[in-house]
Coordinates of C-alpha atoms and ligand atoms in Angstrom, one line a residue:
X225 CA 59.7 198.4 13.7
X226 CA 57.1 201.2 14.2
X227 CA 53.8 200.4 15.9
X228 CA 51.0 199.8 13.3
X229 CA 48.6 202.1 15.2
X230 CA 51.2 205.0 14.9
X231 CA 51.7 204.4 11.2
X232 CA 48.0 204.4 10.5
X233 CA 47.6 207.7 12.4
X234 CA 50.4 209.2 10.4
X235 CA 48.9 208.0 7.1
X236 CA 45.7 209.7 8.0
X237 CA 47.4 212.9 9.1
X238 CA 49.8 213.3 6.2
X239 CA 47.8 212.0 3.2
X240 CA 49.9 212.2 0.0
X241 CA 53.0 213.3 2.0
X242 CA 53.0 210.1 4.0
X243 CA 55.5 208.2 1.7
X244 CA 58.0 211.1 1.9
X245 CA 57.7 211.1 5.7
X246 CA 58.2 207.3 5.9
X247 CA 61.2 207.5 3.7
X248 CA 62.8 210.2 5.9
X249 CA 62.5 207.9 8.9
X250 CA 64.7 205.4 7.0
X251 CA 67.5 207.9 6.4
X252 CA 70.3 208.5 8.9
X253 CA 69.4 211.4 11.1
X254 CA 71.3 214.7 11.1
X255 CA 73.4 215.4 14.2
X256 CA 74.0 218.9 15.5
X257 CA 75.6 221.0 18.2
X258 CA 75.2 224.6 19.5
X259 CA 78.1 226.8 20.4
X260 CA 78.1 229.0 23.5
X261 CA 78.3 232.6 22.2
X262 CA 81.5 234.2 23.1
X263 CA 83.5 237.3 22.2
X264 CA 84.7 236.1 18.8
X265 CA 83.4 233.6 16.3
X266 CA 83.1 230.0 17.4
X267 CA 86.2 227.8 16.9
X268 CA 86.6 226.1 13.5
X269 CA 86.3 222.4 14.1
X270 CA 87.0 219.8 11.4
X271 CA 83.9 217.8 12.2
X272 CA 81.5 220.7 11.7
X273 CA 79.7 220.5 8.4
X274 CA 77.1 223.3 8.1
X275 CA 74.9 225.9 9.7
X276 CA 71.5 225.1 11.3
X277 CA 69.4 227.8 9.5
X278 CA 67.2 228.8 12.5
X279 CA 69.9 229.1 15.2
X280 CA 72.9 231.3 14.6
X281 CA 75.1 229.3 16.9
X282 CA 73.8 225.9 15.7
X283 CA 75.9 223.6 13.4
X284 CA 75.5 220.2 11.9
X285 CA 78.4 217.9 12.4
X286 CA 79.7 214.7 10.7
X287 CA 77.9 211.6 12.0
X288 CA 81.2 209.7 12.5
X289 CA 82.6 212.4 14.9
X290 CA 82.3 212.1 18.7
X291 CA 82.2 215.7 19.8
X292 CA 81.0 214.6 23.2
X293 CA 84.5 213.2 23.9
X294 CA 86.4 216.3 22.9
X295 CA 87.8 218.5 25.7
X296 CA 85.8 221.4 24.3
X297 CA 82.6 219.6 25.4
X298 CA 83.8 219.6 29.0
X299 CA 84.9 223.2 28.7
X300 CA 81.3 224.1 27.6
X301 CA 82.3 225.3 24.2
X302 CA 79.3 223.6 22.8
X303 CA 76.2 221.6 23.7
X304 CA 75.1 218.6 21.6
X305 CA 71.5 219.4 20.6
X306 CA 69.2 218.1 18.0
X307 CA 68.6 220.7 15.3
X308 CA 64.8 220.9 15.4
X309 CA 65.1 221.1 19.2
X310 CA 66.8 224.5 18.8
X311 CA 63.6 225.9 17.1
X312 CA 61.4 226.6 20.2
X313 CA 64.0 229.0 21.7
X314 CA 64.3 230.8 18.4
X315 CA 60.5 231.3 18.6
X316 CA 60.7 232.3 22.3
X317 CA 63.2 235.0 21.2
X318 CA 64.7 235.7 24.7
X319 CA 66.3 239.1 25.3
X320 CA 69.1 240.1 27.7
X321 CA 67.8 241.6 30.9
X322 CA 64.4 239.7 30.8
X323 CA 62.9 237.3 33.4
X324 CA 62.6 233.9 31.7
X325 CA 61.3 230.6 33.0
X326 CA 62.0 227.3 31.3
X327 CA 59.4 225.1 33.1
X328 CA 60.4 221.6 31.9
X329 CA 64.1 222.1 31.5
X330 CA 66.1 218.9 31.9
X331 CA 68.6 218.0 30.6
X332 CA 69.1 221.7 29.7
X333 CA 69.4 222.0 25.9
X334 CA 66.9 224.8 25.7
X335 CA 67.9 226.4 29.0
X336 CA 71.5 226.8 28.0
X337 CA 70.4 228.1 24.6
X338 CA 68.2 230.7 26.3
X339 CA 71.2 231.6 28.5
X340 CA 73.3 232.2 25.4
X341 CA 70.7 234.6 24.1
X342 CA 70.5 236.5 27.4
X343 CA 74.3 237.0 27.4
X344 CA 74.5 236.9 31.2
X345 CA 71.9 239.7 31.7
X346 CA 68.5 239.1 33.4
X347 CA 67.1 236.2 35.4
X348 CA 66.6 232.7 34.1
X349 CA 64.8 230.1 36.1
X350 CA 65.4 226.5 34.9
X351 CA 62.9 224.1 36.5
X352 CA 62.7 220.3 36.4
X353 CA 60.2 218.3 38.3
X354 CA 62.3 215.0 38.4
X355 CA 65.0 215.3 41.0
X356 CA 67.6 213.1 39.2
X357 CA 67.0 215.0 35.9
X358 CA 67.3 218.3 37.8
X359 CA 70.8 217.3 38.9
X360 CA 71.8 216.7 35.3
X361 CA 70.2 220.0 34.4
X362 CA 72.3 221.8 37.1
X363 CA 75.5 220.1 35.8
X364 CA 74.8 221.2 32.2
X365 CA 74.0 224.8 33.3
X366 CA 77.3 224.7 35.1
X367 CA 79.2 223.2 32.2
X368 CA 77.9 225.8 29.8
X369 CA 79.3 228.6 32.1
X370 CA 75.9 230.2 32.8
X371 CA 76.0 233.0 35.4
X372 CA 72.4 234.2 35.6
X373 CA 70.4 231.0 36.0
X374 CA 68.9 229.3 39.0
X375 CA 67.8 225.6 38.9
X376 CA 64.7 224.5 40.9
X377 CA 63.2 221.1 41.3
X378 CA 59.5 221.9 41.7
X379 CA 56.1 221.0 40.4
X380 CA 54.9 223.7 37.9
X381 CA 51.9 224.4 40.2
X382 CA 54.1 225.2 43.1
X383 CA 56.2 227.6 41.1
X384 CA 53.0 229.3 39.8
X385 CA 51.8 229.9 43.3
X386 CA 55.2 231.4 44.3
X387 CA 55.8 233.6 41.3
X388 CA 52.4 234.7 39.8
X389 CA 52.7 236.8 36.6
X390 CA 56.4 237.3 37.2
X391 CA 58.0 236.2 34.0
X392 CA 58.4 238.0 30.7
X393 CA 58.7 234.7 28.8
X394 CA 57.9 231.2 29.6
X395 CA 58.9 228.1 27.7
X396 CA 56.9 224.8 28.1
X397 CA 58.9 222.1 26.3
X398 CA 56.4 219.5 27.5
X399 CA 56.9 215.8 28.3
X400 CA 55.2 214.1 25.4
X401 CA 54.8 210.8 23.6
X402 CA 58.0 211.5 21.7
X403 CA 56.9 210.3 18.2
X404 CA 59.4 212.8 16.7
X405 CA 62.2 211.0 18.4
X406 CA 61.5 207.5 16.9
X407 CA 64.5 207.8 14.6
X408 CA 66.8 209.0 17.5
X409 CA 65.7 206.8 20.5
X410 CA 64.5 203.3 20.4
X411 CA 62.9 203.6 23.9
X412 CA 60.5 206.3 22.4
X413 CA 59.1 203.6 20.1
X414 CA 58.8 200.9 22.7
X415 CA 57.1 203.3 25.2
X416 CA 54.5 204.5 22.7
X417 CA 50.8 203.6 22.7
X418 CA 47.6 205.5 21.9
X419 CA 46.9 205.6 25.7
X420 CA 50.3 207.4 26.2
X421 CA 49.2 210.1 23.8
X422 CA 46.0 210.7 25.8
X423 CA 47.8 210.7 29.1
X424 CA 50.4 213.2 27.8
X425 CA 47.7 215.5 26.5
X426 CA 46.1 215.6 29.9
X427 CA 49.4 216.4 31.6
X428 CA 50.3 219.0 29.1
X429 CA 47.0 220.8 29.8
X430 CA 47.9 221.0 33.5
X431 CA 51.5 222.2 32.8
X432 CA 50.1 224.9 30.5
X433 CA 47.8 226.2 33.2
X434 CA 50.7 226.7 35.5
X435 CA 52.7 228.4 32.7
X436 CA 49.8 230.8 32.1
X437 CA 49.8 231.8 35.8
X438 CA 53.6 232.4 35.7
X439 CA 53.5 234.8 32.7
X440 CA 53.0 238.5 33.1
X441 CA 50.4 240.3 30.9
X442 CA 52.1 241.1 27.6
X443 CA 54.5 238.2 28.0
X444 CA 55.2 235.4 25.5
X445 CA 54.5 231.7 26.0
X446 CA 56.1 229.1 23.8
X447 CA 54.7 225.6 24.0
X448 CA 56.7 222.8 22.3
X449 CA 56.7 219.0 21.9
X450 CA 58.7 216.4 20.0
X451 CA 55.6 214.5 18.9
X452 CA 53.4 214.4 15.8
X453 CA 50.2 213.6 17.8
X454 CA 47.7 216.3 17.1
X455 CA 46.1 215.8 20.5
X456 CA 49.3 216.9 22.1
X457 CA 50.1 219.7 19.6
X458 CA 47.4 221.8 17.9
X459 CA 44.7 220.0 20.1
X460 CA 46.5 220.9 23.3
X461 CA 46.8 224.6 22.2
X462 CA 43.1 224.8 21.1
X463 CA 42.0 223.4 24.5
X464 CA 44.3 225.9 26.3
X465 CA 43.0 228.9 24.3
X466 CA 39.4 227.9 25.0
X467 CA 39.9 228.0 28.7
X468 CA 42.4 231.0 28.6
X469 CA 40.8 233.9 26.8
X470 CA 43.6 236.1 28.2
X471 CA 45.9 234.5 25.6
X472 CA 46.1 235.0 21.8
X473 CA 48.2 233.4 19.1
X474 CA 51.1 235.3 17.8
X475 CA 52.2 235.3 14.2
X476 CA 55.8 234.4 13.9
X477 CA 57.9 234.7 10.8
X478 CA 59.9 231.4 10.7
X479 CA 60.2 230.5 7.0
X480 CA 61.9 227.1 7.8
X481 CA 58.9 225.7 9.6
X482 CA 55.4 224.7 8.3
X483 CA 52.9 227.2 9.8
X484 CA 49.6 225.9 11.3
X485 CA 46.6 227.2 13.2
X486 CA 46.8 229.3 16.5
X487 CA 50.4 230.5 16.2
X488 CA 51.7 227.0 15.8
X489 CA 54.3 225.5 13.4
X490 CA 55.7 222.1 12.7
X491 CA 59.1 220.8 11.9
X492 CA 58.7 217.7 9.7
X493 CA 61.7 215.4 9.2
X494 CA 60.9 215.1 5.5
X495 CA 61.0 218.9 5.1
X496 CA 64.2 219.9 7.0
X497 CA 67.4 218.5 8.4
X498 CA 66.1 217.6 11.9
X499 CA 63.7 215.5 13.8
X500 CA 59.9 216.0 14.3
X501 CA 58.9 218.9 16.5
X502 CA 55.9 221.2 17.2
X503 CA 55.8 224.7 18.6
X504 CA 53.2 227.3 19.3
X505 CA 53.7 231.0 20.2
X506 CA 51.1 232.7 22.4
X507 CA 50.8 236.1 24.0
X508 CA 49.1 237.0 27.3
X509 CA 47.1 240.2 26.5
X510 CA 47.6 243.3 28.6
X511 CA 50.9 244.8 29.4
X512 CA 51.4 246.1 32.9
X513 CA 54.5 244.7 34.6
X514 CA 54.1 243.9 38.3
X515 CA 56.7 245.1 40.7
X516 CA 58.1 242.6 43.1
X517 CA 60.5 242.9 46.1
X518 CA 64.1 241.9 45.6
X519 CA 66.1 239.9 48.1
X520 CA 69.1 241.9 49.5
X521 CA 72.6 240.6 48.8
X522 CA 75.2 239.8 51.4
X523 CA 78.7 241.1 51.7
X524 CA 80.8 238.1 50.8
X525 CA 83.5 237.1 53.3
X526 CA 87.1 238.3 53.3
X527 CA 88.7 235.2 51.6
X528 CA 86.5 235.9 48.6
X529 CA 87.7 239.5 48.4
X530 CA 91.3 238.3 48.7
X531 CA 90.7 235.8 45.9
X532 CA 89.1 238.5 43.6
X533 CA 92.1 240.8 44.3
X534 CA 94.6 238.0 43.4
X535 CA 92.8 236.8 40.3
X536 CA 91.6 240.1 39.0
X537 CA 88.1 238.7 38.1
X538 CA 85.0 240.8 38.0
X539 CA 81.5 239.5 38.3
X540 CA 78.3 240.4 36.3
X541 CA 75.4 242.3 37.8
X542 CA 74.1 240.3 40.8
X543 CA 74.7 239.7 44.5
X544 CA 76.5 237.3 46.7
X545 CA 74.8 234.8 49.0
X546 CA 76.2 232.2 51.3
X547 CA 74.8 228.7 52.0
X548 CA 76.7 227.3 54.9
X549 CA 80.4 227.4 53.7
X550 CA 79.5 227.7 50.0
X551 CA 79.3 231.0 48.2
X552 CA 77.1 231.8 45.2
X553 CA 76.5 234.7 42.9
X554 CA 72.7 235.2 42.2
X555 CA 71.4 237.2 39.3
X556 CA 70.3 240.8 39.9
X557 CA 66.5 240.9 40.6
X558 CA 66.2 237.4 42.0
X559 CA 62.8 237.1 43.8
X560 CA 62.3 235.6 47.2
X561 CA 62.5 231.8 46.7
X562 CA 61.9 230.7 50.3
X563 CA 60.0 227.4 50.4
X564 CA 61.1 226.3 46.9
X565 CA 63.5 223.4 46.3
X566 CA 66.5 225.3 44.8
X567 CA 69.1 223.0 43.4
X568 CA 71.4 225.7 42.2
X569 CA 70.9 229.2 43.6
X570 CA 73.2 230.8 41.0
X571 CA 76.8 230.7 39.9
X572 CA 78.8 228.9 42.5
X573 CA 81.9 230.9 43.4
X574 CA 83.6 228.6 45.8
X575 CA 83.7 227.1 49.3
X576 CA 85.3 228.5 52.5
X577 CA 87.8 226.0 53.9
X578 CA 89.6 227.1 57.1
X579 CA 89.4 230.8 56.2
X580 CA 90.6 230.2 52.7
X581 CA 88.6 230.2 49.5
X582 CA 88.6 227.2 47.2
X583 CA 87.1 228.4 43.9
X584 CA 84.3 226.3 42.4
X585 CA 84.6 224.4 39.1
X586 CA 81.5 226.3 37.9
X587 CA 83.4 229.6 38.3
X588 CA 86.2 228.3 36.1
X589 CA 83.8 227.3 33.4
X590 CA 82.1 230.8 33.5
X591 CA 85.4 232.7 33.5
X592 CA 86.9 233.7 30.2
X593 CA 90.2 234.8 31.8
X594 CA 92.0 235.7 35.0
X595 CA 95.3 237.1 36.1
X596 CA 96.9 233.6 36.5
X597 CA 96.1 231.4 33.5
X598 CA 97.8 228.5 31.8
X599 CA 96.7 227.5 28.3
X600 CA 97.4 224.2 26.5
X601 CA 96.4 223.0 23.0
X602 CA 93.3 220.8 23.3
X603 CA 95.2 217.8 22.0
X604 CA 98.3 218.2 24.1
X605 CA 99.8 215.7 26.6
X606 CA 99.5 218.2 29.4
X607 CA 95.8 218.9 28.9
X608 CA 95.1 215.1 28.7
X609 CA 97.1 214.7 32.0
X610 CA 95.2 217.5 33.6
X611 CA 91.8 215.9 32.7
X612 CA 93.1 212.7 34.1
X613 CA 93.8 214.4 37.5
X614 CA 97.6 214.7 37.1
X615 CA 99.8 217.3 38.7
X616 CA 101.2 219.8 36.1
X617 CA 105.0 220.4 36.2
X618 CA 104.8 224.2 36.0
X619 CA 106.1 226.9 38.4
X620 CA 103.1 228.9 39.4
X621 CA 101.8 230.2 42.7
X622 CA 98.2 230.3 43.8
X623 CA 95.0 229.6 42.0
X624 CA 95.5 229.2 38.3
X625 CA 92.9 228.9 35.6
X626 CA 93.7 226.0 33.1
X627 CA 92.5 226.5 29.6
X628 CA 92.2 224.3 26.4
X629 CA 93.0 226.5 23.4
X630 CA 91.8 229.6 25.4
X631 CA 88.6 227.9 26.8
X632 CA 88.6 227.6 30.6
X633 CA 88.3 224.0 31.8
X634 CA 89.3 223.9 35.5
X635 CA 91.5 225.1 38.4
X636 CA 95.0 224.2 39.5
X637 CA 96.9 225.5 42.5
X638 CA 100.6 226.2 42.3
X639 CA 103.1 226.1 45.1
X640 CA 106.0 227.4 43.0
X641 CA 107.2 224.0 41.9
X642 CA 104.1 222.1 40.5
X643 CA 100.4 222.9 39.9
X644 CA 98.2 220.7 42.0
X645 CA 95.1 219.4 40.2
X646 CA 91.7 220.7 41.2
X647 CA 89.8 219.2 38.2
X648 CA 86.7 217.6 39.9
X649 CA 87.3 213.9 40.7
X650 CA 83.9 212.9 39.3
X651 CA 84.8 214.4 35.8
X652 CA 88.3 213.0 35.5
X653 CA 88.9 210.7 32.5
Ligands
SAM239 N1 63.6 221.2 27.6 C1 64.5 220.1 27.8 C2 65.7 220.3 26.9 O1 65.7 221.0 25.9 O2 66.8 219.7 27.3 C3 63.7 218.8 27.5 C4 62.5 218.7 28.3 S1 61.7 217.1 28.2 C5 61.0 217.2 26.6 C6 60.4 217.3 29.3 C7 60.7 217.3 30.7 O3 59.5 217.5 31.5 C8 61.4 216.1 31.3 O4 62.6 216.4 31.9 C9 60.4 215.6 32.4 O5 61.0 215.1 33.5 C10 59.6 216.8 32.7 N2 58.2 216.5 33.3 C11 57.7 215.3 33.4 N3 56.5 215.4 34.0 C12 56.3 216.7 34.2 C13 55.3 217.5 34.9 N4 54.1 216.9 35.3 N5 55.5 218.8 35.0 C14 56.6 219.4 34.5 N6 57.6 218.7 33.9 C15 57.4 217.4 33.8

């Protein structure tokens, strides 16, 4: 049951399209996932049904399937993401080598999509203000094998003070009244009220002010919501442009979406296979890029070098840093982040334990291959046993990367008779 106040607003907003809109809310929703880009084409999976037109790696899947339970999900082969929710990153158009900030990032759908487009090159800052949600974000960034992203847990204003005009692109996927998610989440309906819409619009204005400060002249800002409320969509953009003459709307060619004023467009559930969304693309005028000092990398300790020699792995552009006994690889060009709450400084390489290196699960998920690898079919007894935490009866020595159909999923350590299980206890089935 949808609130009468909401229905009456929609009737007014949509006019003669209102019955088609209402009817679309009665239909079962389309479900989708997005593959992590890899060397070859994504795997062919029986539950995948069609292409999401605006995201090359996006696919619809059959509503009876449970892809979240498939081992490929844990291996970061794909991310379950609503199809319309893939649109803002298409409009942001991230490029390898850029500096990008996803300001309201948890649980990480758009961050991991941006990372896919950056192909491991450049610097991605994924920020989430809510500490619990920031942990989930970190976990998803790790699961999707991202090497060039940091996760922070900060208020947007704090980030803006630390990194003024630093980013080439900023995404604000704002907290909103969630009207576009009414078909997907019951809580979105029960939490809704006209007052929520007003409160969200105020908060969105504040977040946009911080986003404006983070963006360099010439950079692109994408603002998106999953609500139909004009106060939070076109209204929020109009208020922003009034107080920020340094921004102008950009015209974006996106034939799947309904274009609106000020560089905005709408995704309507009665016009495409997806939920309700809104996005606007704005540009900060000017074009001079500001130089900023880089933090110097450390030489990583000997056990890491031994591990690299034994496994034959090579890391992307970046630098090593240590936090206590833990080793991380931070993207090239990472700015000074002292004073910020950093949840994940980069790709976790491993932990030093008594002068030995124990490789991190995150490293396994990022790696495509290494010198010592064992691969099982995704539906094999052995892989199911590994995901349960069982020892594998194979004669290997040293750290060994375990794969499901060629997709890395965790570490085992061989002593010549069995492979000890190092799949994280918290993830075991
Ligand atoms: N971009 C995410 C994705 O694709 O997975 C979804 C983001 S969700 C729509 C909005 C996020 O903004 C939430 O995680 C919420 O915790 C966060 N948020 C709430 N209040 C905020 C504030 N004042 N400033 C910044 N972010 C806020």
